[in-house]
Amino acid sequence: MAQKTAPDSTRRSERSRRAIYDAALALVGEVGYAKLTIEAIAARAGVGKQTIYRWWTSKGAVLLDAFLDLGEQASRAASENAGKAENETEIPNSGDLEADLKYVLRATVDEFNDAKYDAPYRALAAEGLLNPELGAEFVEKLLEPQLQLYVKRVEQAREAGHVVPDVDPRIALELWASPLAQRWLMRSGPLTHDYADKLVEYALYGITPRPFSAS
């Protein structure tokens, strides 16, 4: 008689985790964060709520991990499509800082306008203001790694002499990243590629008249 193989608990746990992620992301888009509950996530995922509480302390923690996983999947897909190694996600360095920043900000606009990202991102941003612990984790795991990509690109531009030598990369990146985030969060205006382009141009060249230079 053939011996039965014991169930693979690791694989089962991964299936459950994936189902929980999918459920949390779907539900926050359907009912909003205020009405999102651990019980609803568990029911949609087909798991017991104790399974969720074994891994997470709150619905915010579940949603944060689900959103981080969504971002990792998108990064892996982008890397594979570009023929890069996994997790090799950086701002391009073509030697043209303006073009590189416009490329990335346009992609950010597309992401903000995608319902798949919009609802969970808004929920996490809002909950992070009310929950300092979740807010700190949101900054550490999600926001800061993205900002560091800009820091690195500005540092590369500084080394190449494309920006002033004493530029502070953290302040510089806020000139385009912060207005974009503010317009998205407050819905104070449309998020378009043209808007993203203008942010880059204003950040790099200012709003005063440029000296005439003969070509």
PDB file of C-alpha atoms in Angstrom:
ATOM      1  CA  MET A   1       0.000   0.000   0.000  1.00  0.00           C
ATOM      2  CA  ALA A   2       1.452   3.319  -1.040  1.00  0.00           C
ATOM      3  CA  GLN A   3       2.284   5.666   1.791  1.00  0.00           C
ATOM      4  CA  LYS A   4       0.347   8.901   1.748  1.00  0.00           C
ATOM      5  CA  THR A   5       2.377  12.054   1.396  1.00  0.00           C
ATOM      6  CA  ALA A   6       1.923  14.508   4.229  1.00  0.00           C
ATOM      7  CA  PRO A   7       0.305  17.814   3.225  1.00  0.00           C
ATOM      8  CA  ASP A   8       2.781  20.573   2.451  1.00  0.00           C
ATOM      9  CA  SER A   9       2.000  23.115   5.176  1.00  0.00           C
ATOM     10  CA  THR A  10       4.257  25.728   3.596  1.00  0.00           C
ATOM     11  CA  ARG A  11       2.412  25.532   0.296  1.00  0.00           C
ATOM     12  CA  ARG A  12      -0.935  25.574   2.067  1.00  0.00           C
ATOM     13  CA  SER A  13       0.080  28.641   4.071  1.00  0.00           C
ATOM     14  CA  GLU A  14       1.223  30.423   0.929  1.00  0.00           C
ATOM     15  CA  ARG A  15      -2.105  29.689  -0.781  1.00  0.00           C
ATOM     16  CA  SER A  16      -3.958  31.058   2.236  1.00  0.00           C
ATOM     17  CA  ARG A  17      -1.759  34.145   2.396  1.00  0.00           C
ATOM     18  CA  ARG A  18      -2.285  34.807  -1.313  1.00  0.00           C
ATOM     19  CA  ALA A  19      -6.053  34.403  -0.928  1.00  0.00           C
ATOM     20  CA  ILE A  20      -6.044  36.836   1.995  1.00  0.00           C
ATOM     21  CA  TYR A  21      -4.070  39.417   0.003  1.00  0.00           C
ATOM     22  CA  ASP A  22      -6.451  39.137  -2.934  1.00  0.00           C
ATOM     23  CA  ALA A  23      -9.480  39.397  -0.664  1.00  0.00           C
ATOM     24  CA  ALA A  24      -8.204  42.466   1.192  1.00  0.00           C
ATOM     25  CA  LEU A  25      -7.366  44.333  -2.011  1.00  0.00           C
ATOM     26  CA  ALA A  26     -10.680  43.456  -3.653  1.00  0.00           C
ATOM     27  CA  LEU A  27     -12.797  44.359  -0.634  1.00  0.00           C
ATOM     28  CA  VAL A  28     -11.175  47.717   0.056  1.00  0.00           C
ATOM     29  CA  GLY A  29     -12.037  48.682  -3.502  1.00  0.00           C
ATOM     30  CA  GLU A  30     -15.618  47.433  -3.155  1.00  0.00           C
ATOM     31  CA  VAL A  31     -16.654  48.636   0.299  1.00  0.00           C
ATOM     32  CA  GLY A  32     -13.944  51.103   1.341  1.00  0.00           C
ATOM     33  CA  TYR A  33     -11.558  50.917   4.259  1.00  0.00           C
ATOM     34  CA  ALA A  34     -14.087  51.995   6.899  1.00  0.00           C
ATOM     35  CA  LYS A  35     -16.286  48.958   6.179  1.00  0.00           C
ATOM     36  CA  LEU A  36     -13.414  46.539   5.663  1.00  0.00           C
ATOM     37  CA  THR A  37     -13.259  43.897   8.415  1.00  0.00           C
ATOM     38  CA  ILE A  38     -11.096  40.916   9.282  1.00  0.00           C
ATOM     39  CA  GLU A  39     -14.237  38.764   9.179  1.00  0.00           C
ATOM     40  CA  ALA A  40     -15.054  39.893   5.636  1.00  0.00           C
ATOM     41  CA  ILE A  41     -11.495  39.269   4.476  1.00  0.00           C
ATOM     42  CA  ALA A  42     -11.533  35.795   6.006  1.00  0.00           C
ATOM     43  CA  ALA A  43     -14.882  34.943   4.412  1.00  0.00           C
ATOM     44  CA  ARG A  44     -13.773  36.144   0.966  1.00  0.00           C
ATOM     45  CA  ALA A  45     -10.437  34.309   1.258  1.00  0.00           C
ATOM     46  CA  GLY A  46     -12.066  31.094   2.507  1.00  0.00           C
ATOM     47  CA  VAL A  47     -10.030  30.949   5.707  1.00  0.00           C
ATOM     48  CA  GLY A  48     -10.816  31.229   9.392  1.00  0.00           C
ATOM     49  CA  LYS A  49     -10.343  34.656  10.932  1.00  0.00           C
ATOM     50  CA  GLN A  50      -7.923  33.135  13.443  1.00  0.00           C
ATOM     51  CA  THR A  51      -5.646  32.367  10.504  1.00  0.00           C
ATOM     52  CA  ILE A  52      -5.493  36.082   9.789  1.00  0.00           C
ATOM     53  CA  TYR A  53      -4.975  37.042  13.431  1.00  0.00           C
ATOM     54  CA  ARG A  54      -2.127  34.539  13.619  1.00  0.00           C
ATOM     55  CA  TRP A  55      -0.217  36.569  11.025  1.00  0.00           C
ATOM     56  CA  TRP A  56      -1.525  40.129  11.443  1.00  0.00           C
ATOM     57  CA  THR A  57      -2.757  42.332  14.261  1.00  0.00           C
ATOM     58  CA  SER A  58      -5.203  44.487  12.303  1.00  0.00           C
ATOM     59  CA  LYS A  59      -6.906  44.990   8.957  1.00  0.00           C
ATOM     60  CA  GLY A  60      -4.461  47.817   8.257  1.00  0.00           C
ATOM     61  CA  ALA A  61      -1.525  45.448   8.659  1.00  0.00           C
ATOM     62  CA  VAL A  62      -3.168  42.964   6.297  1.00  0.00           C
ATOM     63  CA  LEU A  63      -3.796  45.640   3.697  1.00  0.00           C
ATOM     64  CA  LEU A  64      -0.248  47.008   3.941  1.00  0.00           C
ATOM     65  CA  ASP A  65       1.297  43.591   3.307  1.00  0.00           C
ATOM     66  CA  ALA A  66      -1.176  42.940   0.490  1.00  0.00           C
ATOM     67  CA  PHE A  67      -0.299  46.257  -1.141  1.00  0.00           C
ATOM     68  CA  LEU A  68       3.433  45.653  -0.749  1.00  0.00           C
ATOM     69  CA  ASP A  69       2.985  42.262  -2.378  1.00  0.00           C
ATOM     70  CA  LEU A  70       1.037  43.876  -5.228  1.00  0.00           C
ATOM     71  CA  GLY A  71       3.931  46.267  -5.781  1.00  0.00           C
ATOM     72  CA  GLU A  72       6.478  43.455  -5.720  1.00  0.00           C
ATOM     73  CA  GLN A  73       4.500  41.534  -8.323  1.00  0.00           C
ATOM     74  CA  ALA A  74       4.368  44.617 -10.551  1.00  0.00           C
ATOM     75  CA  SER A  75       8.118  45.178 -10.128  1.00  0.00           C
ATOM     76  CA  ARG A  76       8.886  41.582 -11.005  1.00  0.00           C
ATOM     77  CA  ALA A  77       6.701  41.788 -14.102  1.00  0.00           C
ATOM     78  CA  ALA A  78       8.333  45.060 -15.174  1.00  0.00           C
ATOM     79  CA  SER A  79      11.813  43.619 -14.641  1.00  0.00           C
ATOM     80  CA  GLU A  80      10.996  40.506 -16.627  1.00  0.00           C
ATOM     81  CA  ASN A  81       9.542  42.548 -19.475  1.00  0.00           C
ATOM     82  CA  ALA A  82      12.656  44.713 -19.524  1.00  0.00           C
ATOM     83  CA  GLY A  83      14.992  41.714 -19.337  1.00  0.00           C
ATOM     84  CA  LYS A  84      16.331  42.744 -15.925  1.00  0.00           C
ATOM     85  CA  ALA A  85      17.126  40.674 -12.886  1.00  0.00           C
ATOM     86  CA  GLU A  86      14.356  40.304 -10.334  1.00  0.00           C
ATOM     87  CA  ASN A  87      13.985  43.303  -7.991  1.00  0.00           C
ATOM     88  CA  GLU A  88      16.267  45.391 -10.201  1.00  0.00           C
ATOM     89  CA  THR A  89      13.920  48.344 -10.270  1.00  0.00           C
ATOM     90  CA  GLU A  90      15.606  51.712 -10.590  1.00  0.00           C
ATOM     91  CA  ILE A  91      14.982  55.033 -12.246  1.00  0.00           C
ATOM     92  CA  PRO A  92      16.629  54.918 -15.688  1.00  0.00           C
ATOM     93  CA  ASN A  93      19.902  56.746 -16.128  1.00  0.00           C
ATOM     94  CA  SER A  94      20.033  57.695 -19.788  1.00  0.00           C
ATOM     95  CA  GLY A  95      22.184  60.726 -19.081  1.00  0.00           C
ATOM     96  CA  ASP A  96      19.128  62.957 -19.533  1.00  0.00           C
ATOM     97  CA  LEU A  97      17.722  63.698 -16.079  1.00  0.00           C
ATOM     98  CA  GLU A  98      14.640  65.489 -17.412  1.00  0.00           C
ATOM     99  CA  ALA A  99      13.665  62.597 -19.677  1.00  0.00           C
ATOM    100  CA  ASP A 100      14.277  60.018 -16.954  1.00  0.00           C
ATOM    101  CA  LEU A 101      12.189  61.849 -14.359  1.00  0.00           C
ATOM    102  CA  LYS A 102       9.347  62.406 -16.822  1.00  0.00           C
ATOM    103  CA  TYR A 103       9.368  58.712 -17.678  1.00  0.00           C
ATOM    104  CA  VAL A 104       9.029  57.681 -14.036  1.00  0.00           C
ATOM    105  CA  LEU A 105       6.514  60.353 -13.060  1.00  0.00           C
ATOM    106  CA  ARG A 106       4.302  59.435 -16.000  1.00  0.00           C
ATOM    107  CA  ALA A 107       4.356  55.829 -14.793  1.00  0.00           C
ATOM    108  CA  THR A 108       3.452  57.052 -11.299  1.00  0.00           C
ATOM    109  CA  VAL A 109       0.508  58.988 -12.724  1.00  0.00           C
ATOM    110  CA  ASP A 110      -0.691  55.849 -14.479  1.00  0.00           C
ATOM    111  CA  GLU A 111      -0.433  53.912 -11.220  1.00  0.00           C
ATOM    112  CA  PHE A 112      -2.307  56.541  -9.212  1.00  0.00           C
ATOM    113  CA  ASN A 113      -5.059  56.525 -11.839  1.00  0.00           C
ATOM    114  CA  ASP A 114      -5.348  52.727 -11.713  1.00  0.00           C
ATOM    115  CA  ALA A 115      -8.242  51.647  -9.463  1.00  0.00           C
ATOM    116  CA  LYS A 116      -6.256  48.568  -8.473  1.00  0.00           C
ATOM    117  CA  TYR A 117      -3.743  50.781  -6.657  1.00  0.00           C
ATOM    118  CA  ASP A 118      -5.835  53.832  -5.811  1.00  0.00           C
ATOM    119  CA  ALA A 119      -8.203  52.440  -3.172  1.00  0.00           C
ATOM    120  CA  PRO A 120      -5.662  50.538  -1.037  1.00  0.00           C
ATOM    121  CA  TYR A 121      -3.074  53.325  -1.320  1.00  0.00           C
ATOM    122  CA  ARG A 122      -5.590  55.944  -0.150  1.00  0.00           C
ATOM    123  CA  ALA A 123      -6.736  53.705   2.678  1.00  0.00           C
ATOM    124  CA  LEU A 124      -3.198  53.157   3.903  1.00  0.00           C
ATOM    125  CA  ALA A 125      -2.286  56.838   3.615  1.00  0.00           C
ATOM    126  CA  ALA A 126      -5.349  57.841   5.641  1.00  0.00           C
ATOM    127  CA  GLU A 127      -4.980  55.081   8.252  1.00  0.00           C
ATOM    128  CA  GLY A 128      -1.306  55.938   8.650  1.00  0.00           C
ATOM    129  CA  LEU A 129      -2.284  59.388   9.926  1.00  0.00           C
ATOM    130  CA  LEU A 130      -4.490  57.861  12.634  1.00  0.00           C
ATOM    131  CA  ASN A 131      -2.288  54.894  13.475  1.00  0.00           C
ATOM    132  CA  PRO A 132       1.323  56.033  14.111  1.00  0.00           C
ATOM    133  CA  GLU A 133       2.663  52.485  14.181  1.00  0.00           C
ATOM    134  CA  LEU A 134       1.112  51.598  10.833  1.00  0.00           C
ATOM    135  CA  GLY A 135       2.120  55.007   9.480  1.00  0.00           C
ATOM    136  CA  ALA A 136       5.752  54.401  10.371  1.00  0.00           C
ATOM    137  CA  GLU A 137       5.641  50.977   8.753  1.00  0.00           C
ATOM    138  CA  PHE A 138       3.976  52.500   5.665  1.00  0.00           C
ATOM    139  CA  VAL A 139       6.825  55.004   5.336  1.00  0.00           C
ATOM    140  CA  GLU A 140       9.569  52.456   6.051  1.00  0.00           C
ATOM    141  CA  LYS A 141       8.366  49.657   3.789  1.00  0.00           C
ATOM    142  CA  LEU A 142       6.556  51.471   0.997  1.00  0.00           C
ATOM    143  CA  LEU A 143       7.348  55.169   0.738  1.00  0.00           C
ATOM    144  CA  GLU A 144      11.014  55.338   1.697  1.00  0.00           C
ATOM    145  CA  PRO A 145      12.239  52.683  -0.794  1.00  0.00           C
ATOM    146  CA  GLN A 146      10.508  54.628  -3.582  1.00  0.00           C
ATOM    147  CA  LEU A 147      12.037  57.918  -2.464  1.00  0.00           C
ATOM    148  CA  GLN A 148      15.479  56.357  -2.307  1.00  0.00           C
ATOM    149  CA  LEU A 149      15.250  55.621  -6.033  1.00  0.00           C
ATOM    150  CA  TYR A 150      14.927  59.357  -6.652  1.00  0.00           C
ATOM    151  CA  VAL A 151      17.735  60.106  -4.218  1.00  0.00           C
ATOM    152  CA  LYS A 152      20.033  57.780  -6.116  1.00  0.00           C
ATOM    153  CA  ARG A 153      19.125  59.284  -9.503  1.00  0.00           C
ATOM    154  CA  VAL A 154      19.708  62.858  -8.274  1.00  0.00           C
ATOM    155  CA  GLU A 155      23.035  61.794  -6.795  1.00  0.00           C
ATOM    156  CA  GLN A 156      24.004  60.321 -10.155  1.00  0.00           C
ATOM    157  CA  ALA A 157      23.054  63.593 -11.843  1.00  0.00           C
ATOM    158  CA  ARG A 158      25.117  65.529  -9.286  1.00  0.00           C
ATOM    159  CA  GLU A 159      28.158  63.341  -9.908  1.00  0.00           C
ATOM    160  CA  ALA A 160      27.737  63.885 -13.662  1.00  0.00           C
ATOM    161  CA  GLY A 161      27.527  67.660 -13.201  1.00  0.00           C
ATOM    162  CA  HIS A 162      23.927  67.845 -14.414  1.00  0.00           C
ATOM    163  CA  VAL A 163      22.694  69.610 -11.260  1.00  0.00           C
ATOM    164  CA  VAL A 164      24.335  72.056  -8.855  1.00  0.00           C
ATOM    165  CA  PRO A 165      27.024  70.456  -6.658  1.00  0.00           C
ATOM    166  CA  ASP A 166      25.366  71.318  -3.345  1.00  0.00           C
ATOM    167  CA  VAL A 167      21.894  70.036  -4.208  1.00  0.00           C
ATOM    168  CA  ASP A 168      20.135  68.139  -1.431  1.00  0.00           C
ATOM    169  CA  PRO A 169      18.553  65.085  -3.130  1.00  0.00           C
ATOM    170  CA  ARG A 170      15.830  64.739  -0.485  1.00  0.00           C
ATOM    171  CA  ILE A 171      14.678  68.329  -0.911  1.00  0.00           C
ATOM    172  CA  ALA A 172      15.042  68.135  -4.689  1.00  0.00           C
ATOM    173  CA  LEU A 173      12.787  65.100  -5.054  1.00  0.00           C
ATOM    174  CA  GLU A 174      10.061  66.795  -3.032  1.00  0.00           C
ATOM    175  CA  LEU A 175       9.761  69.425  -5.769  1.00  0.00           C
ATOM    176  CA  TRP A 176       8.064  66.890  -8.049  1.00  0.00           C
ATOM    177  CA  ALA A 177       7.023  63.988  -5.797  1.00  0.00           C
ATOM    178  CA  SER A 178       5.161  66.024  -3.158  1.00  0.00           C
ATOM    179  CA  PRO A 179       2.933  68.070  -5.523  1.00  0.00           C
ATOM    180  CA  LEU A 180       2.006  64.909  -7.393  1.00  0.00           C
ATOM    181  CA  ALA A 181       1.071  63.109  -4.174  1.00  0.00           C
ATOM    182  CA  GLN A 182      -0.849  66.137  -2.891  1.00  0.00           C
ATOM    183  CA  ARG A 183      -2.930  66.471  -6.065  1.00  0.00           C
ATOM    184  CA  TRP A 184      -3.702  62.751  -6.021  1.00  0.00           C
ATOM    185  CA  LEU A 185      -4.553  62.602  -2.322  1.00  0.00           C
ATOM    186  CA  MET A 186      -6.692  65.735  -2.245  1.00  0.00           C
ATOM    187  CA  ARG A 187      -8.112  65.286  -5.763  1.00  0.00           C
ATOM    188  CA  SER A 188      -7.324  68.965  -6.326  1.00  0.00           C
ATOM    189  CA  GLY A 189      -6.790  68.565 -10.063  1.00  0.00           C
ATOM    190  CA  PRO A 190      -6.414  66.004 -12.853  1.00  0.00           C
ATOM    191  CA  LEU A 191      -3.421  63.685 -12.839  1.00  0.00           C
ATOM    192  CA  THR A 192      -2.050  63.653 -16.370  1.00  0.00           C
ATOM    193  CA  HIS A 193       1.225  63.076 -18.150  1.00  0.00           C
ATOM    194  CA  ASP A 194       1.323  66.761 -19.039  1.00  0.00           C
ATOM    195  CA  TYR A 195       1.042  67.684 -15.364  1.00  0.00           C
ATOM    196  CA  ALA A 196       3.871  65.290 -14.489  1.00  0.00           C
ATOM    197  CA  ASP A 197       6.040  66.791 -17.243  1.00  0.00           C
ATOM    198  CA  LYS A 198       5.418  70.319 -15.947  1.00  0.00           C
ATOM    199  CA  LEU A 199       6.411  69.326 -12.424  1.00  0.00           C
ATOM    200  CA  VAL A 200       9.744  68.048 -13.710  1.00  0.00           C
ATOM    201  CA  GLU A 201      10.338  71.119 -15.847  1.00  0.00           C
ATOM    202  CA  TYR A 202       9.492  73.550 -13.056  1.00  0.00           C
ATOM    203  CA  ALA A 203      11.668  71.598 -10.601  1.00  0.00           C
ATOM    204  CA  LEU A 204      14.684  71.552 -12.922  1.00  0.00           C
ATOM    205  CA  TYR A 205      14.410  74.995 -14.503  1.00  0.00           C
ATOM    206  CA  GLY A 206      12.241  77.092 -12.208  1.00  0.00           C
ATOM    207  CA  ILE A 207       9.509  79.475 -13.282  1.00  0.00           C
ATOM    208  CA  THR A 208      11.563  82.559 -14.063  1.00  0.00           C
ATOM    209  CA  PRO A 209      12.543  83.446 -17.650  1.00  0.00           C
ATOM    210  CA  ARG A 210      15.553  81.515 -18.931  1.00  0.00           C
ATOM    211  CA  PRO A 211      18.491  83.428 -20.386  1.00  0.00           C
ATOM    212  CA  PHE A 212      18.520  83.391 -24.180  1.00  0.00           C
ATOM    213  CA  SER A 213      21.187  81.150 -25.669  1.00  0.00           C
ATOM    214  CA  ALA A 214      21.953  81.032 -29.354  1.00  0.00           C
ATOM    215  CA  SER A 215      21.879  77.529 -30.783  1.00  0.00           C
TER     216      SER A 215
END
